[in-house]
Short mmCIF file of N, CA and C in Angstrom, two decimals:
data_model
loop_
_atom_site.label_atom_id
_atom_site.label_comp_id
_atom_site.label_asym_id
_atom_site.label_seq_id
_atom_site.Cartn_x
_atom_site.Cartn_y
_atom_site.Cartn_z
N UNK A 1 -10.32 5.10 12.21
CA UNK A 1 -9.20 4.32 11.70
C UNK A 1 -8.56 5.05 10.52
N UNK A 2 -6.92 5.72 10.85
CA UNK A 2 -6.19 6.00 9.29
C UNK A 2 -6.17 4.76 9.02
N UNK A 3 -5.75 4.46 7.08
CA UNK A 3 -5.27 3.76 6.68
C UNK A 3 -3.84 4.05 5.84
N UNK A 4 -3.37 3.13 6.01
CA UNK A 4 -2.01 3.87 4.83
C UNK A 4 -1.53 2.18 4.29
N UNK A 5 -1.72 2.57 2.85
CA UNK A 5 -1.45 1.83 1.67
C UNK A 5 -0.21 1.54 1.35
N UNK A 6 0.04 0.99 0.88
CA UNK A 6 1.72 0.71 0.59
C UNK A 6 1.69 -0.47 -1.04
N UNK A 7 2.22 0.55 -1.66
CA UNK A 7 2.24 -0.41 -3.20
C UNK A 7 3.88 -0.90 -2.79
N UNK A 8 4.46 -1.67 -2.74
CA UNK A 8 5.66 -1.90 -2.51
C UNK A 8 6.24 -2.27 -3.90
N UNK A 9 7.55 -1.72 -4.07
CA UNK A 9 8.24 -2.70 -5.36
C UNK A 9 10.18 -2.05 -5.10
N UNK A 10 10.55 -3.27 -5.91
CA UNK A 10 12.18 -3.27 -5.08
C UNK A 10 12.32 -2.18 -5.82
N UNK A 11 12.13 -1.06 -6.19
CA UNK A 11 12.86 -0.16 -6.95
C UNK A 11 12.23 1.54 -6.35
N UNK A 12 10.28 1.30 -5.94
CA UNK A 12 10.12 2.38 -5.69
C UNK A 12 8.60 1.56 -4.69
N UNK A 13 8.00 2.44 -3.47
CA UNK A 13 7.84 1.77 -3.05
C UNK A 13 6.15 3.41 -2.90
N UNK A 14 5.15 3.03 -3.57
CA UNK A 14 4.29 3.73 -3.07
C UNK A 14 3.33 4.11 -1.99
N UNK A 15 3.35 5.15 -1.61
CA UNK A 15 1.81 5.40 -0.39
C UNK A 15 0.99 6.07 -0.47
N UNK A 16 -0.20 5.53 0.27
CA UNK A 16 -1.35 6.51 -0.05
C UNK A 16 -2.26 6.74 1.14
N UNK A 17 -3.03 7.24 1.92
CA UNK A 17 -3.51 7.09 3.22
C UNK A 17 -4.74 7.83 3.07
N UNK A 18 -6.17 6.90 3.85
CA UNK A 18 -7.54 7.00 3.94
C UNK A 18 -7.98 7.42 5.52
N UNK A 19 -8.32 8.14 6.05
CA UNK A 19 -9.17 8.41 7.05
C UNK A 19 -10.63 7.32 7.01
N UNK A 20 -10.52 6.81 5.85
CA UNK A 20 -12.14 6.29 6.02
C UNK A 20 -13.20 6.64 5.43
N UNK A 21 -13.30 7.51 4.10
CA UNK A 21 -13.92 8.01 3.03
C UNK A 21 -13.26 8.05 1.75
N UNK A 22 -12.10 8.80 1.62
CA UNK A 22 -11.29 9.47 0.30
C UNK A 22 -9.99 8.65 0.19
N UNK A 23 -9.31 7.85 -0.30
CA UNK A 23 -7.74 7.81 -0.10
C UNK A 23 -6.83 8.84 -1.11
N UNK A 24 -5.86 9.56 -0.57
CA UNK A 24 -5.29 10.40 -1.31
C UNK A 24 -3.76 9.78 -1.63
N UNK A 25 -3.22 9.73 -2.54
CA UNK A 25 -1.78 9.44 -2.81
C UNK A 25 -0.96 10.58 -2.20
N UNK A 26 0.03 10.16 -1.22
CA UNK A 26 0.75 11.18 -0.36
C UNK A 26 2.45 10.70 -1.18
N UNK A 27 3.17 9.95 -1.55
CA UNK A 27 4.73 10.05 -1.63
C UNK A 27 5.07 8.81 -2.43
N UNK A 28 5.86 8.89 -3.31
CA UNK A 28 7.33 7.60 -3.59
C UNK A 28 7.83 7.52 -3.01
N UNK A 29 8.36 6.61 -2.34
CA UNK A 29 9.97 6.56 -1.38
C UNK A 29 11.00 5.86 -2.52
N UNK A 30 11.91 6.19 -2.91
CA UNK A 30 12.89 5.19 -3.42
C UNK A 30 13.31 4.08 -2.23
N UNK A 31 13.06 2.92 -2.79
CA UNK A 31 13.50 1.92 -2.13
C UNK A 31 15.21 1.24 -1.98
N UNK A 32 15.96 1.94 -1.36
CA UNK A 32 17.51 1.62 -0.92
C UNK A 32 17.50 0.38 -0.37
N UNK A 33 17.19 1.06 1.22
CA UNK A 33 17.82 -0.26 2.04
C UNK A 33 16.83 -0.19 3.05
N UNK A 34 16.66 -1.76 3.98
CA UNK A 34 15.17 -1.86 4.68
C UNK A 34 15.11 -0.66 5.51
N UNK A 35 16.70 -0.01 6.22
CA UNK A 35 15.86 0.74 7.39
C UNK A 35 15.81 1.48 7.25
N UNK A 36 16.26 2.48 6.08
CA UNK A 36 15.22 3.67 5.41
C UNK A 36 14.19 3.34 5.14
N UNK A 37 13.64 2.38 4.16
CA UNK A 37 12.48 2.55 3.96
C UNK A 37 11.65 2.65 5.23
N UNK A 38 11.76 1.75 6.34
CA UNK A 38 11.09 1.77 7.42
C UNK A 38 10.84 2.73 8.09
N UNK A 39 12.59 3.37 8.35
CA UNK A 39 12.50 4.70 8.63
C UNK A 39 11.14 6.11 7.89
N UNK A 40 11.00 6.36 6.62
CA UNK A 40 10.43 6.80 5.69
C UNK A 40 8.49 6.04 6.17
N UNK A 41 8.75 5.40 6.05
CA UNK A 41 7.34 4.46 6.23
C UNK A 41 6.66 5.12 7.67
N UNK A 42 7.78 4.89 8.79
CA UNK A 42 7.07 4.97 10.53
C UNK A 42 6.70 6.43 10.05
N UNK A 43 7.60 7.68 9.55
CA UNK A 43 7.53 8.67 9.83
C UNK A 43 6.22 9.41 9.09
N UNK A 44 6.14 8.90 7.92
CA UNK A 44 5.03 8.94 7.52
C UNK A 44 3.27 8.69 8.46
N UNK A 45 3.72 7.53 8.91
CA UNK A 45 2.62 7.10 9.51
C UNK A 45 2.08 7.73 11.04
N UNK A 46 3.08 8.57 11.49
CA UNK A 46 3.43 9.20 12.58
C UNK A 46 2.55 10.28 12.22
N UNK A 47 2.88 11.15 11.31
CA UNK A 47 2.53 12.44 10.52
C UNK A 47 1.10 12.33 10.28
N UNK A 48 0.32 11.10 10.06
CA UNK A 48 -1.02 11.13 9.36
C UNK A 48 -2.15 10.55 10.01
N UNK A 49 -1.11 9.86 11.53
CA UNK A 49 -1.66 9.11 12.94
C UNK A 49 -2.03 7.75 12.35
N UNK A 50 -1.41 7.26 11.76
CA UNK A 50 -1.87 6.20 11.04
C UNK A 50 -1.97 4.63 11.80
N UNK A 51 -3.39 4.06 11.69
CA UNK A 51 -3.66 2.81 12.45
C UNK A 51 -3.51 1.69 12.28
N UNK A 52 -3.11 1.59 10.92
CA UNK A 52 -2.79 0.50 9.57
C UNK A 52 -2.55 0.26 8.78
N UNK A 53 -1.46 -0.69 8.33
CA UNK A 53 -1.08 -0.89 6.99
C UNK A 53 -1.81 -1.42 6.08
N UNK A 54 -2.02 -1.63 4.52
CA UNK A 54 -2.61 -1.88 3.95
C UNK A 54 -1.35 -2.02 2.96
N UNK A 55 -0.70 -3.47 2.78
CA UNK A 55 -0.25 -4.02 1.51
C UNK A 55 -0.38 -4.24 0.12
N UNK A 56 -0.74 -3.69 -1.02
CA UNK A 56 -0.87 -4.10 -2.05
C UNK A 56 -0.51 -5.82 -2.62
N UNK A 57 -1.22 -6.41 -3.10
CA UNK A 57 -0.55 -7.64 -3.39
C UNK A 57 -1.05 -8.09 -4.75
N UNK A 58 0.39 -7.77 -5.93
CA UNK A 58 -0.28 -8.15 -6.90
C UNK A 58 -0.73 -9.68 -7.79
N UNK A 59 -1.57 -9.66 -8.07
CA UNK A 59 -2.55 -10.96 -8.62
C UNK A 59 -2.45 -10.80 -10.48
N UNK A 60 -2.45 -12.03 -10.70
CA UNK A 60 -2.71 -12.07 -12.00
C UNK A 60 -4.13 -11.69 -12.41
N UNK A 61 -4.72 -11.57 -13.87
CA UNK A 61 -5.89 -11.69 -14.03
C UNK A 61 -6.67 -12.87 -13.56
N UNK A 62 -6.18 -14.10 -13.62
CA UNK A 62 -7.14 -15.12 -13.00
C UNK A 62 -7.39 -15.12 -11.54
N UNK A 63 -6.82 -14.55 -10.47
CA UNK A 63 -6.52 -14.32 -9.33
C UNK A 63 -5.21 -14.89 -9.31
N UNK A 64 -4.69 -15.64 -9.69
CA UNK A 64 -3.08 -16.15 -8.96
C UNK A 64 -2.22 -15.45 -8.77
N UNK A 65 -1.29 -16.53 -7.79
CA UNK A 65 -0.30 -15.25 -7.59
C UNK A 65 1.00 -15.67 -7.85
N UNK A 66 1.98 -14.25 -8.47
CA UNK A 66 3.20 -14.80 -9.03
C UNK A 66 4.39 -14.47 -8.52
N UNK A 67 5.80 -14.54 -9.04
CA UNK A 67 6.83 -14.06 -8.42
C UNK A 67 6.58 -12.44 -7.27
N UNK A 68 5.99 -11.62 -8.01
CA UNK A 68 5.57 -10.15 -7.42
C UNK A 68 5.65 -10.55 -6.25
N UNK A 69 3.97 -11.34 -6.13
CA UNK A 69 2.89 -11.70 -4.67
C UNK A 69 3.64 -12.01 -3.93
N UNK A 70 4.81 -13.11 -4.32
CA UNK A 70 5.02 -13.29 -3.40
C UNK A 70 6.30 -12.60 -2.51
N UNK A 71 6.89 -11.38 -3.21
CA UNK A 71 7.87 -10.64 -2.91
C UNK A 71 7.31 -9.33 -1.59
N UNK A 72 5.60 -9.22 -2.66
CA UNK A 72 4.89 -7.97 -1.14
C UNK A 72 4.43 -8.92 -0.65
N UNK A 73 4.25 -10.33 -0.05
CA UNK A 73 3.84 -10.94 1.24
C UNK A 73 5.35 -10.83 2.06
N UNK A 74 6.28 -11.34 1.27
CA UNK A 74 7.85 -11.09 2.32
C UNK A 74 7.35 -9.98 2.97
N UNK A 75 7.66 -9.18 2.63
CA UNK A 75 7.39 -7.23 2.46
C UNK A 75 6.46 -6.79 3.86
N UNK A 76 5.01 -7.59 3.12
CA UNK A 76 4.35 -7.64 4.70
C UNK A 76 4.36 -8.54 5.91
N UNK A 77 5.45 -9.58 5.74
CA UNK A 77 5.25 -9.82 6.78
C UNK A 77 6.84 -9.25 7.47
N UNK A 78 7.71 -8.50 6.62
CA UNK A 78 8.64 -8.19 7.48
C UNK A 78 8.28 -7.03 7.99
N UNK A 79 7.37 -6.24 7.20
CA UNK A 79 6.72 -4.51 8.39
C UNK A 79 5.92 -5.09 9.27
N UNK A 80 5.39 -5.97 9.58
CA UNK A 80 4.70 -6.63 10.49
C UNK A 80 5.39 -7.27 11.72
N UNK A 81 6.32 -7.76 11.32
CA UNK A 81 7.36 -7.74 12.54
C UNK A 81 8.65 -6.37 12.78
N UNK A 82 8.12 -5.94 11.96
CA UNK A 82 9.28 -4.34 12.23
C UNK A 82 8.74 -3.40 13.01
N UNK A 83 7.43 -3.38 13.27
CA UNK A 83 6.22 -2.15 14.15
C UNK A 83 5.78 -2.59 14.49
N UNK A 84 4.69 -2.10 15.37
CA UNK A 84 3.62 -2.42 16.39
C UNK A 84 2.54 -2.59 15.53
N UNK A 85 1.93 -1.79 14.79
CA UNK A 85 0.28 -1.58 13.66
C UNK A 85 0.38 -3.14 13.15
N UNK A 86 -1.14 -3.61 13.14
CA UNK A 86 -1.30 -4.59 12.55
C UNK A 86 -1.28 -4.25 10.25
N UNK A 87 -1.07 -5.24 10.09
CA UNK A 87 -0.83 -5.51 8.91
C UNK A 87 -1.44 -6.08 8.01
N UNK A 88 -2.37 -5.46 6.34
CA UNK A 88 -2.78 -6.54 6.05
C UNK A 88 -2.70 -6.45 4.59
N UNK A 89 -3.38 -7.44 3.76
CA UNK A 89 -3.06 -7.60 2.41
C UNK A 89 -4.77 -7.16 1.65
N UNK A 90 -4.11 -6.72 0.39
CA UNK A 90 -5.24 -6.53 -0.26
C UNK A 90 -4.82 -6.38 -1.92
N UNK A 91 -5.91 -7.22 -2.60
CA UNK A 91 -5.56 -7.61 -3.55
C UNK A 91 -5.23 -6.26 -4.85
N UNK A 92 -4.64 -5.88 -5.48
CA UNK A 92 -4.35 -4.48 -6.03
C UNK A 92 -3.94 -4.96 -7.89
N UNK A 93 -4.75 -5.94 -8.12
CA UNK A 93 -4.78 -5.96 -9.54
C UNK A 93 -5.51 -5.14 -10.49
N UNK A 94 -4.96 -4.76 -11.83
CA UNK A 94 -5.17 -3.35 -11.63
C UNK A 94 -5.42 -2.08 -11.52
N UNK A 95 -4.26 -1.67 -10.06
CA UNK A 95 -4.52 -0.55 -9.97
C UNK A 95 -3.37 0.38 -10.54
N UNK A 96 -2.52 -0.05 -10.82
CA UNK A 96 -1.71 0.82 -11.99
C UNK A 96 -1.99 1.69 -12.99
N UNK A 97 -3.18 0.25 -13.67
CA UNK A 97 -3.39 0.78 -15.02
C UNK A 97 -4.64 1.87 -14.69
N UNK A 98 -5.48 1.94 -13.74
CA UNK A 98 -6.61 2.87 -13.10
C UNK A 98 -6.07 4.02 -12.78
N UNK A 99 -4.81 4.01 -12.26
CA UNK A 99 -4.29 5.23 -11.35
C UNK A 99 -3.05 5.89 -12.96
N UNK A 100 -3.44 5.10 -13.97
CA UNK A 100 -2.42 5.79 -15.13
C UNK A 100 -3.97 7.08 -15.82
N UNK A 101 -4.67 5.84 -15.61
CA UNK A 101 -6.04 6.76 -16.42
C UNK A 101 -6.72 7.64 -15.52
N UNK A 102 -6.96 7.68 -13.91
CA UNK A 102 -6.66 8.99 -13.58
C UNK A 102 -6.24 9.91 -13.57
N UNK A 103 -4.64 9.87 -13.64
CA UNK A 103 -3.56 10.89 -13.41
C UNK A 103 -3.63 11.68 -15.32
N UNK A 104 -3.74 10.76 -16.42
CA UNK A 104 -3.97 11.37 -17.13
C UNK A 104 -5.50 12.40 -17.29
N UNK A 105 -6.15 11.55 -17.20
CA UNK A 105 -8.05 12.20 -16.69
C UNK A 105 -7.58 13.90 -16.12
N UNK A 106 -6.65 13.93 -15.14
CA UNK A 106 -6.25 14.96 -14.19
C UNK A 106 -5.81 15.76 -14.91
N UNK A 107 -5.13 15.71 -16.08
CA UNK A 107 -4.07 16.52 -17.11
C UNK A 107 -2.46 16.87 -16.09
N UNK A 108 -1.93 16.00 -16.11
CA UNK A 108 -0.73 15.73 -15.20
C UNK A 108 -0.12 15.20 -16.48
N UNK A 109 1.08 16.02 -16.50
CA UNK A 109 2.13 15.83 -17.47
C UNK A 109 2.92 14.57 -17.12
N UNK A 110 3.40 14.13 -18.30
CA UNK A 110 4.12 12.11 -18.60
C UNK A 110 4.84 12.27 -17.52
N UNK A 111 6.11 13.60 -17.20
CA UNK A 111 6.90 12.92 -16.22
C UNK A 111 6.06 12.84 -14.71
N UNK A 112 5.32 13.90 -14.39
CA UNK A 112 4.93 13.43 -12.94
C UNK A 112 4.32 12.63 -12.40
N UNK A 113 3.49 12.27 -14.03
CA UNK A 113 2.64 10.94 -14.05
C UNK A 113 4.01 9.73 -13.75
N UNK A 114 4.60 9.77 -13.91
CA UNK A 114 5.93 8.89 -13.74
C UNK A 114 6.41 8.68 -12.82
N UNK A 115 6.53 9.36 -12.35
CA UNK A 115 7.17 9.80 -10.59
C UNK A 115 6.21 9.70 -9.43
N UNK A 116 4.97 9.96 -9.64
CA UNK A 116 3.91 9.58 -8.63
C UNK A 116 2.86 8.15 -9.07
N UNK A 117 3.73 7.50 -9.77
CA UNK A 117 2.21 6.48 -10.57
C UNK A 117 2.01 5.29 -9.22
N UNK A 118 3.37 5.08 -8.53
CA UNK A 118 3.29 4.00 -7.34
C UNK A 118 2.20 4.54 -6.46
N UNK A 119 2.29 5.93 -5.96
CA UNK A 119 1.26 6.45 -4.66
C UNK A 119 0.15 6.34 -5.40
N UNK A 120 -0.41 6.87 -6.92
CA UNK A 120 -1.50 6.63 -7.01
C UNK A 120 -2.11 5.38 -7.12
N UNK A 121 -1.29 4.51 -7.05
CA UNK A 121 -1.69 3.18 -7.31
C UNK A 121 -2.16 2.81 -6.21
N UNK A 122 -1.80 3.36 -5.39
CA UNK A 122 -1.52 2.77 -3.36
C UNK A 122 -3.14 3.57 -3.16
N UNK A 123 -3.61 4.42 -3.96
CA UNK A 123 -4.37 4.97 -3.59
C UNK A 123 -5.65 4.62 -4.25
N UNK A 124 -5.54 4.08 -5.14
CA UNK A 124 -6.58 3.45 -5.81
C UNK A 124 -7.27 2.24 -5.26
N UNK A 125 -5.87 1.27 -5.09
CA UNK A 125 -6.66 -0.18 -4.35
C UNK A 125 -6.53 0.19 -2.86
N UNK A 126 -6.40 1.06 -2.64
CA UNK A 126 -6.92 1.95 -0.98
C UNK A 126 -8.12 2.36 -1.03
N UNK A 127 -8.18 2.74 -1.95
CA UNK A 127 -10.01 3.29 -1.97
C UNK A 127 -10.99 1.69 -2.42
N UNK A 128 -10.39 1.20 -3.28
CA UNK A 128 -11.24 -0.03 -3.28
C UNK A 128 -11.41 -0.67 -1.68
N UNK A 129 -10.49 -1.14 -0.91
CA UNK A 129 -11.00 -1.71 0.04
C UNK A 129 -11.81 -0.39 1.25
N UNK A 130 -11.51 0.83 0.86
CA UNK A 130 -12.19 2.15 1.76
C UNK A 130 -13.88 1.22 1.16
N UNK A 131 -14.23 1.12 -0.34
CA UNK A 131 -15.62 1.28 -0.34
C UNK A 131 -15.93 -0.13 -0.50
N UNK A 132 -15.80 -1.13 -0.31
CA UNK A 132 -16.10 -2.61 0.24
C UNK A 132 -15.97 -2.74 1.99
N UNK A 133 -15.53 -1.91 2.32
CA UNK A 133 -15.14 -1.36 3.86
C UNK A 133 -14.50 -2.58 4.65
N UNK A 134 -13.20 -2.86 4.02
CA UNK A 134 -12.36 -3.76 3.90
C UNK A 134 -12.84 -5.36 4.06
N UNK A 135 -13.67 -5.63 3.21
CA UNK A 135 -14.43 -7.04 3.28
C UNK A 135 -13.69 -7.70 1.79
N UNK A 136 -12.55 -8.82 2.32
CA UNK A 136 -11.77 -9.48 1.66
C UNK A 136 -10.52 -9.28 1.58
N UNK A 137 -9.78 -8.60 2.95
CA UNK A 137 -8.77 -8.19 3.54
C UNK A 137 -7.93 -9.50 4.07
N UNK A 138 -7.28 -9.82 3.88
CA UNK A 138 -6.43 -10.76 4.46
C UNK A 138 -5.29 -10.40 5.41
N UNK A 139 -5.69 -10.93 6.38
CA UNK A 139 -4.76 -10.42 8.05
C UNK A 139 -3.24 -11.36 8.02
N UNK A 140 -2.19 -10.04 7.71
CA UNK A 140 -0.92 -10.36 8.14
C UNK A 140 -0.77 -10.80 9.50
N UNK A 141 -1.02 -9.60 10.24
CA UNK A 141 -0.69 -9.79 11.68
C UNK A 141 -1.37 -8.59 12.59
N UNK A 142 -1.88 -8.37 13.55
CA UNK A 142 -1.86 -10.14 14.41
C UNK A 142 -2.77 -10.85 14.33
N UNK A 143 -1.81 -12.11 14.41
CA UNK A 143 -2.67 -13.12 14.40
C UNK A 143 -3.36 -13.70 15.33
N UNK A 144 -4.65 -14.43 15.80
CA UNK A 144 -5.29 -15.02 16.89
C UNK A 144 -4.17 -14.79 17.91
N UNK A 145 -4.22 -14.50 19.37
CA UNK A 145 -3.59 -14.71 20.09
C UNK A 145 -1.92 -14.33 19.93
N UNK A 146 -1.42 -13.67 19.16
CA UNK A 146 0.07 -13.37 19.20
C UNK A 146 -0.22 -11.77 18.99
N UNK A 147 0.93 -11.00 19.86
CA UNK A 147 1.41 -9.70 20.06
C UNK A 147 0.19 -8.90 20.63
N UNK A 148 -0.37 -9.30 21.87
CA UNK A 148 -0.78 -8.96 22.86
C UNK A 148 -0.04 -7.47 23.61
N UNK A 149 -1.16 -6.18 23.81
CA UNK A 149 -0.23 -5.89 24.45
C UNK A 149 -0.79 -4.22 23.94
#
């Protein structure tokens, strides 16, 4: 099973993709308009043979969820009806601030740390559900019995 991560946000939209051991941060996409990004997204996933999405969904510290959450559930459930790959959510509280103290850890200068902080983020709570081996994944789609085939 690839996995490929997706930090989504209306401005820049991160990825990161796991074979099933390591997740590596692969790209930013600037986020325009849906069917680039989609466009950008399939082709990606094409490139890396990828079997699944993996949504970021951000949570407050108490677990709740706020305006964000509920902008990457839209998010996943519209790539979920935009492709064939099933779809799912995973909680990515944070992984910002983890993937800031990596990239510095790395000695990666402020701006690239800037420009790649979404993929590493995608890649961080990618590796969290890689080593729980996705136990507390919440299934977009499919669901019981729909998109057979």
């Amino acid at each position: 099973e690839v996995t490929m991560a997706v930090d989504y946000g209306t401005a820049r939209v991160g990825v990161a993709v796991s074979a099933g051991l390591l997740a590596r941060p692969v790209e930013v996409i600037p986020n325009r308009t849906p069917d680039q990004l989609l466009a950008q997204l399939q082709r990606l996933a094409r490139d890396e043979l990828v079997t699944r999405w993996l949504v970021g969904l951000p949570t407050n510290a108490d677990g709740s969820e706020g305006e964000q959450a509920a902008v990457s559930r839209e998010f996943a459930q519209w790539l979920a009806d935009a492709q064939p790959l099933p779809v799912f959510l995973w909680d990515e509280h944070g992984s910002s601030q983890q993937a800031q103290a990596q990239m510095i850890a790395a000695g990666m200068k402020q701006k690239r740390r800037k420009e790649m902080l979404d993929a590493w983020a995608a890649a961080q709570f990618l590796q969290q559900y890689v080593d729980r081996d996705g136990w507390g994944v919440e299934q977009v789609w499919p669901l019981e019995g729909e998109k057979d085939g």
